[in-house]
PDB file of C-alpha atoms in Angstrom:
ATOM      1  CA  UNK A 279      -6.453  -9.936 -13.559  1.00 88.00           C
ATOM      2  CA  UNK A 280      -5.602  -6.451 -12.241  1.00 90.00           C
ATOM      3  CA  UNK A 281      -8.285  -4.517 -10.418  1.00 88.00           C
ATOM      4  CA  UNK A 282      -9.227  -1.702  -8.604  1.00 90.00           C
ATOM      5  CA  UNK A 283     -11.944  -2.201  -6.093  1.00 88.00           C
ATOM      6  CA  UNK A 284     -13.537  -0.143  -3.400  1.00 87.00           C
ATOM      7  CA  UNK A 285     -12.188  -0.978  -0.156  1.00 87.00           C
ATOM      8  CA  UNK A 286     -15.811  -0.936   2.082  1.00 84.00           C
ATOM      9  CA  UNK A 287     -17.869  -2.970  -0.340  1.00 84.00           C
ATOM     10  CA  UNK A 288     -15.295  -4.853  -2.872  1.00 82.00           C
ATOM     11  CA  UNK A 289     -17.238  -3.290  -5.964  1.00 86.00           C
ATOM     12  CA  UNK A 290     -14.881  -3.365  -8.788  1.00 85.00           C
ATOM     13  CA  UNK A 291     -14.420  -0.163 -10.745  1.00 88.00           C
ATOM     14  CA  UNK A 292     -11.956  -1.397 -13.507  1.00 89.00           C
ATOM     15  CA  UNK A 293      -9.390  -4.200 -14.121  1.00 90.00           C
ATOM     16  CA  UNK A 294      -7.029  -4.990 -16.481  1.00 92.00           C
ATOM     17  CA  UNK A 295      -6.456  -8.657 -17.898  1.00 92.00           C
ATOM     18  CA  UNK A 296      -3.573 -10.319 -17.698  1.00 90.00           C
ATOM     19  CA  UNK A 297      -1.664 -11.438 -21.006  1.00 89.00           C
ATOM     20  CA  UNK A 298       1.687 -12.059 -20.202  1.00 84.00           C
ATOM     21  CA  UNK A 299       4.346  -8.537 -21.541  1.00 81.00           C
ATOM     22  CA  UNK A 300       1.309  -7.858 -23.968  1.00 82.00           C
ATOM     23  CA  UNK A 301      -0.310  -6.569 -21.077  1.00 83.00           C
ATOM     24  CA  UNK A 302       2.360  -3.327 -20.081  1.00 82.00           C
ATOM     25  CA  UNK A 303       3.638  -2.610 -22.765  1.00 84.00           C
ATOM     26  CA  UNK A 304       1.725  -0.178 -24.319  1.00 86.00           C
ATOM     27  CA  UNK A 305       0.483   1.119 -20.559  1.00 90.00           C
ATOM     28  CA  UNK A 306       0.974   4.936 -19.980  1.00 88.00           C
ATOM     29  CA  UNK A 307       4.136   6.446 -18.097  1.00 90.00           C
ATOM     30  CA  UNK A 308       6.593   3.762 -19.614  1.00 89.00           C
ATOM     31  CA  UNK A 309       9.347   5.249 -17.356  1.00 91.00           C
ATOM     32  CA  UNK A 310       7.804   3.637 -14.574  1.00 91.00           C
ATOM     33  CA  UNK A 311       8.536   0.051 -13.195  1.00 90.00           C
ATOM     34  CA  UNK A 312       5.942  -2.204 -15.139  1.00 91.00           C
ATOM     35  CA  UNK A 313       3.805  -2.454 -11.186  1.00 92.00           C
ATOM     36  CA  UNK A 314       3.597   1.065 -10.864  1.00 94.00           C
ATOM     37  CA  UNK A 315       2.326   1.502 -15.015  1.00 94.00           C
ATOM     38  CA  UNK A 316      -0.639  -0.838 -13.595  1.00 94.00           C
ATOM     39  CA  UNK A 317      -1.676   1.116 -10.906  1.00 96.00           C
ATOM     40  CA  UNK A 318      -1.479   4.299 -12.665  1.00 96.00           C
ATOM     41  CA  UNK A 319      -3.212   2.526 -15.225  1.00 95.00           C
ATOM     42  CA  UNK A 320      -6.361   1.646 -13.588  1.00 94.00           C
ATOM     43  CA  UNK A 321      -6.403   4.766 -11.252  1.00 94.00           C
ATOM     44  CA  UNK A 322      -6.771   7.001 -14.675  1.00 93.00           C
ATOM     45  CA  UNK A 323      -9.392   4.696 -15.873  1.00 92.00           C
ATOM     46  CA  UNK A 324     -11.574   5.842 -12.827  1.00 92.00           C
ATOM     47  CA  UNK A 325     -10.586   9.935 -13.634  1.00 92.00           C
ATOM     48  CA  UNK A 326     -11.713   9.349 -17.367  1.00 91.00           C
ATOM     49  CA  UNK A 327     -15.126   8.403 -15.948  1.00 90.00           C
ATOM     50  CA  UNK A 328     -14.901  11.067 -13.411  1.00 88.00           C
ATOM     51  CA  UNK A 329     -12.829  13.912 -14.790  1.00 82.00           C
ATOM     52  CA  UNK A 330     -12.754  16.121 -11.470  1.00 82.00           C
ATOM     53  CA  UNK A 331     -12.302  13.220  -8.929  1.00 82.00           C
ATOM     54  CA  UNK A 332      -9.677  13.654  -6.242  1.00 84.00           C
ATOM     55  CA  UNK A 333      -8.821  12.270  -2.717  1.00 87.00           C
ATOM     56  CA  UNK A 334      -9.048   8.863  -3.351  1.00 93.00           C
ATOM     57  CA  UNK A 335      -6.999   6.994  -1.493  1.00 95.00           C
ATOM     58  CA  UNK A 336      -5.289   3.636  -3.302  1.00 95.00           C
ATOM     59  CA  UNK A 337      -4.203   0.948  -0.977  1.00 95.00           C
ATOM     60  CA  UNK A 338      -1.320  -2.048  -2.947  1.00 94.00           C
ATOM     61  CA  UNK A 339       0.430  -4.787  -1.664  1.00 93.00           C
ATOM     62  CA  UNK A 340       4.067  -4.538  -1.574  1.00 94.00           C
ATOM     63  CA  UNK A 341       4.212  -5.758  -5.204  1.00 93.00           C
ATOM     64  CA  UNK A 342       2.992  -2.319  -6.665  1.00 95.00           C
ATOM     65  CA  UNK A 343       4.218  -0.543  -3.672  1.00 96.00           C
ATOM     66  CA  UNK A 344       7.387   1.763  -4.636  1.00 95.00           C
ATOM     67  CA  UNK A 345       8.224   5.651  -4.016  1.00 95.00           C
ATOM     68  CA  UNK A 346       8.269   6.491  -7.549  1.00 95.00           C
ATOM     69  CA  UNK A 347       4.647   4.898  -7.669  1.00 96.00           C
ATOM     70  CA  UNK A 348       3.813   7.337  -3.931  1.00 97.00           C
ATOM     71  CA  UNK A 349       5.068  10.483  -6.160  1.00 96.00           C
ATOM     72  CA  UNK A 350       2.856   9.380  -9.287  1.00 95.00           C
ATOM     73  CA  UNK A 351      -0.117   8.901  -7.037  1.00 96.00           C
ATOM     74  CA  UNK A 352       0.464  12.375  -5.867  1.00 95.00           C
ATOM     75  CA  UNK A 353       0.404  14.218  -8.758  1.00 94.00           C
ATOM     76  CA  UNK A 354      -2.492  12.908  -9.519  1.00 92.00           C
ATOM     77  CA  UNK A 355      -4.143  13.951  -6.337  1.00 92.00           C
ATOM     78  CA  UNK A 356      -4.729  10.473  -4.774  1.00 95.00           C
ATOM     79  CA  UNK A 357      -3.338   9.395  -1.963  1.00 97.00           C
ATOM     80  CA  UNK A 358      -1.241   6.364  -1.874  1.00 97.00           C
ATOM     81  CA  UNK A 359      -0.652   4.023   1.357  1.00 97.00           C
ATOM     82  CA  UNK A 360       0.612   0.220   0.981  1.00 97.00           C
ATOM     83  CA  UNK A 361       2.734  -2.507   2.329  1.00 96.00           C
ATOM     84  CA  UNK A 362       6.567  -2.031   0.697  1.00 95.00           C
ATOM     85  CA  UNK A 363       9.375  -4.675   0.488  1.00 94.00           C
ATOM     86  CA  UNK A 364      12.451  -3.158   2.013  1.00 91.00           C
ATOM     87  CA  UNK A 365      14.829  -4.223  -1.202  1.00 92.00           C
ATOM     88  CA  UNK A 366      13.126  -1.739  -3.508  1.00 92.00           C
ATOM     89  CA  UNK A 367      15.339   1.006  -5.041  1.00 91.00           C
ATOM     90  CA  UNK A 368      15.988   4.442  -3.156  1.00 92.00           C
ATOM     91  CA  UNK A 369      14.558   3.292   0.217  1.00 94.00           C
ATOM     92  CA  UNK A 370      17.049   4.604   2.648  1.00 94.00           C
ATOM     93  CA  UNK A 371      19.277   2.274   4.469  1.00 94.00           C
ATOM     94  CA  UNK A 372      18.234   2.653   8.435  1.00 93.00           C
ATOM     95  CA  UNK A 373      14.574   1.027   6.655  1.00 94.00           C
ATOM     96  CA  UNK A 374      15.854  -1.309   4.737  1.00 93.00           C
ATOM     97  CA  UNK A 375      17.920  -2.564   7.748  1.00 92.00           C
ATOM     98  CA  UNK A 376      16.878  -1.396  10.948  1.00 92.00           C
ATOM     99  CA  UNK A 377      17.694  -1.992  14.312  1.00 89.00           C
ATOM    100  CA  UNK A 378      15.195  -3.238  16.919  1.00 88.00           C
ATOM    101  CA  UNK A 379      16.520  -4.714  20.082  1.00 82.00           C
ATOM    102  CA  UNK A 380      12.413  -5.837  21.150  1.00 80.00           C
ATOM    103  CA  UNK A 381       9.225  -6.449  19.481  1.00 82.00           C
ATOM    104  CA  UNK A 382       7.140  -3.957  18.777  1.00 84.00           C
ATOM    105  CA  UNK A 383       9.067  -1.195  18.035  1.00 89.00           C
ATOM    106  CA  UNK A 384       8.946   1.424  14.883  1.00 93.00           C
ATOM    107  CA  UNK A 385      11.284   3.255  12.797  1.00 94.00           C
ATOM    108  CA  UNK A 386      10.106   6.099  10.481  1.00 95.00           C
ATOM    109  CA  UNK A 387      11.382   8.789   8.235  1.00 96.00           C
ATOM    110  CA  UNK A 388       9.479  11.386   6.064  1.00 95.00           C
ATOM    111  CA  UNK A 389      10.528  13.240   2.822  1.00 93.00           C
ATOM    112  CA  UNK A 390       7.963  15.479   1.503  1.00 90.00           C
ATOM    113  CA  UNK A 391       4.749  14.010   1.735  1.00 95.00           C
ATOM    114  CA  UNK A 392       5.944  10.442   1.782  1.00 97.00           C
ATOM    115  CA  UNK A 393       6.210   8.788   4.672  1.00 98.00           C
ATOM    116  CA  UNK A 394       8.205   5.575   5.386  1.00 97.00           C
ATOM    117  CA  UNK A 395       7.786   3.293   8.262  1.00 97.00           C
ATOM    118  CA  UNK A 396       9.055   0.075   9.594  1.00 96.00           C
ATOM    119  CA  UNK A 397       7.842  -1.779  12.461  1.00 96.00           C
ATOM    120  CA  UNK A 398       8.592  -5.083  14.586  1.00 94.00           C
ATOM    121  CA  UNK A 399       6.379  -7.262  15.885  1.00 88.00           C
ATOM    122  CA  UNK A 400       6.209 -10.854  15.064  1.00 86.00           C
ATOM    123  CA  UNK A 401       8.128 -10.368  12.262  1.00 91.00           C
ATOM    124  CA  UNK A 402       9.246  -6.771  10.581  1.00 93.00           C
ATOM    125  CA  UNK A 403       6.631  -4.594   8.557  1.00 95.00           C
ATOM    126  CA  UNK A 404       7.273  -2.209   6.636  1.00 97.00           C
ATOM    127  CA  UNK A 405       4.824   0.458   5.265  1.00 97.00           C
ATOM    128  CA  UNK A 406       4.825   3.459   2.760  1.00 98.00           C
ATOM    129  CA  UNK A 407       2.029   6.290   3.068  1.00 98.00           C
ATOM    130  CA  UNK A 408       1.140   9.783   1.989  1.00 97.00           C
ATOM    131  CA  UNK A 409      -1.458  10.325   3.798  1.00 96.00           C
ATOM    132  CA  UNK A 410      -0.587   8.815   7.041  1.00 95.00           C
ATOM    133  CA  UNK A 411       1.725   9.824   9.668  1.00 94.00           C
ATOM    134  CA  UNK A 412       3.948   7.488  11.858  1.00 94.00           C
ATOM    135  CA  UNK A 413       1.740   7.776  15.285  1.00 96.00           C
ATOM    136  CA  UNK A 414       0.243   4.523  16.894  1.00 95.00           C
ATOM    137  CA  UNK A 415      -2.848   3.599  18.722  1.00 95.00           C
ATOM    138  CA  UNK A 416      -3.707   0.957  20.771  1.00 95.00           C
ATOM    139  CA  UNK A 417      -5.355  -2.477  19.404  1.00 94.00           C
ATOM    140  CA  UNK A 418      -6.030  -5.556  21.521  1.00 93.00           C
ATOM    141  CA  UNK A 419      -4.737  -8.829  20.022  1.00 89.00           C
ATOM    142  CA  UNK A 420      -6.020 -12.578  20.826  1.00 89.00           C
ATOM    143  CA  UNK A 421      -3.315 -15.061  21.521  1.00 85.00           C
ATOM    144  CA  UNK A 422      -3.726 -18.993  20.758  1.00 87.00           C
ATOM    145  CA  UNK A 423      -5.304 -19.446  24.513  1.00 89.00           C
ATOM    146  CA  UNK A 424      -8.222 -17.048  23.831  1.00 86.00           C
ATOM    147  CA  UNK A 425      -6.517 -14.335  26.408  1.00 91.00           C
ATOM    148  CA  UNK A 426      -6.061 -10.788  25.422  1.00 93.00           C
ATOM    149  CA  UNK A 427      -3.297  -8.400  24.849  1.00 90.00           C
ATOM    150  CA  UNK A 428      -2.769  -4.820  24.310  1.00 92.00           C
ATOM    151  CA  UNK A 429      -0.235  -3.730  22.235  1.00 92.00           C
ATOM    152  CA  UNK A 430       0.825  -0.407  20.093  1.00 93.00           C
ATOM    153  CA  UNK A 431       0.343  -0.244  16.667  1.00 95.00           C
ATOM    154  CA  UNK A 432       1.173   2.009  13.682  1.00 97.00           C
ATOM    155  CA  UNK A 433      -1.896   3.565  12.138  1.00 97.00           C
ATOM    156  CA  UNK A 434      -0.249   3.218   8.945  1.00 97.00           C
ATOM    157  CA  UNK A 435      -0.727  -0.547   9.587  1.00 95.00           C
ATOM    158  CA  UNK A 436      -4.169  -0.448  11.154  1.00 95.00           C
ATOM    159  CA  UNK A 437      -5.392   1.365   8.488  1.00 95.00           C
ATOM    160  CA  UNK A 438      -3.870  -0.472   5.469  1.00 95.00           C
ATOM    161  CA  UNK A 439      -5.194  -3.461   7.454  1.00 92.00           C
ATOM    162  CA  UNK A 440      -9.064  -2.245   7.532  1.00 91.00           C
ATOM    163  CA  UNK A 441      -8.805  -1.160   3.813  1.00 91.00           C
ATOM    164  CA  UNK A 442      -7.041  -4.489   2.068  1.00 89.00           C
ATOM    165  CA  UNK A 443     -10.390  -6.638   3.399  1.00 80.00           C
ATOM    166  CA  UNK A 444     -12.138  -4.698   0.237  1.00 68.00           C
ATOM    167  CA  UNK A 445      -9.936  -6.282  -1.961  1.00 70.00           C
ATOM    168  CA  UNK A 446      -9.924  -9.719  -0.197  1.00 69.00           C
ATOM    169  CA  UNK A 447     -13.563  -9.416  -0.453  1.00 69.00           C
ATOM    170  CA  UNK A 448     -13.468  -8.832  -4.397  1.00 63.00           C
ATOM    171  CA  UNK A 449     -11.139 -11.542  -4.641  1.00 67.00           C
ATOM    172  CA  UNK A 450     -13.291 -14.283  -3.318  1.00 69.00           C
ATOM    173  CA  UNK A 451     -16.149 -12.855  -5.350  1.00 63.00           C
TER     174      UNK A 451
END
C-alpha cells in the first residue's frame, strides 16, 4: 500500500494499493522512474480535491527519492525533501563518493532549487531538499551510558527526521 499521510497527526489523505506492474502502469508521467509516477500520483490526488493547494511539503524515503522526482515536485509547487541513495542516476560524483577524514562532517552542492547534501556521522547520510538549505544546528544525542553529547547536525536531516514520525505513526495504525 502506497500512502500519503500528514506528517503531525499520521491522517492518511490517499493511498494507492499495491498489485504487482498492474499498479504503475497506467500512472501519469510514464517518463518517470515507476517511484517517482507514485509519488506524483498520490500528490495530484490531494490537488484534485483541492484545486488551488500549494506549499505542501512531501517528505520519501530514499526509495522514491530521485532529482527528476525534486523537479516534478516543483512544478507542481510542493516542496520535496527526502533521504536519497547515492547510486541514483545524475547525482554528481563528489556525493556519491565523498571524502570525510572524521565523523560528522557534510558535503553539499546546490543546482537551482535542489539542494544535495551528504553527511558523516555513524555512518554516511545523504539527503535531497528543495526547500532546505545545507546549514546545521545543534542537537544533543544520548549515548548507551545515559551521558549526553552535543553534536552538529544538518537541518535537512533534523527536519526530515521530525516529519517521517507521521508516517511511522500511520504505519503502525
Amino acid at each position: 500500500m502506497y500512502v500519503l499521510s500528514d506528517s503531525t497527526d499520521a491522517y492518511i489523505y490517499s493511498f494507492l494499493p499495491y498489485y504487482g506492474s498492474l499498479t504503475t502502469e497506467n500512472l501519469i508521467r510514464p517518463e518517470l522512474p515507476a517511484s517517482s509516477r507514485i509519488v506524483v500520483h498520490l500528490y495530484s490526488t490531494l490537488l484534485n480535491k483541492l484545486p488551488n493547494a500549494e506549499g505542501y511539503h512531501i517528505f520519501c524515503d530514499r526509495y522514491y527519492s530521485s532529482i527528476p522526482l525534486a523537479n516534478e515536485m516543483l512544478k507542481l509547487k510542493c516542496h520535496f525533501t527526502g533521504t536519497l541513495n547515492r547510486n541514483r542516476k545524475f547525482i554528481p560524483k563528489f556525493i556519491k563518493k565523498p571524502i570525510f577524514k572524521n565523523i560528522n562532517k557534510t558535503v553539499a552542492c546546490r543546482s537551482n532549487n535542489i539542494m544535495l547534501l551528504t553527511w558523516k556521522d555513524k555512518n554516511i547520510v545523504t539527503a535531497i531538499s528543495t526547500a532546505n538549505d545545507s546549514t546545521s544546528c545543534l542537537v544533543s544525542r544520548k549515548k548507551y551510558d545515559k551521558s549526553e553529547t552535543i553534536l552538529s547536525k544538518p537541518n535537512v536531516i533534523v527536519d526530515y527526521t521530525k516529519n517521517m514520525r507521521g508516517v511511522d505513526r500511520a504505519d503502525q495504525l
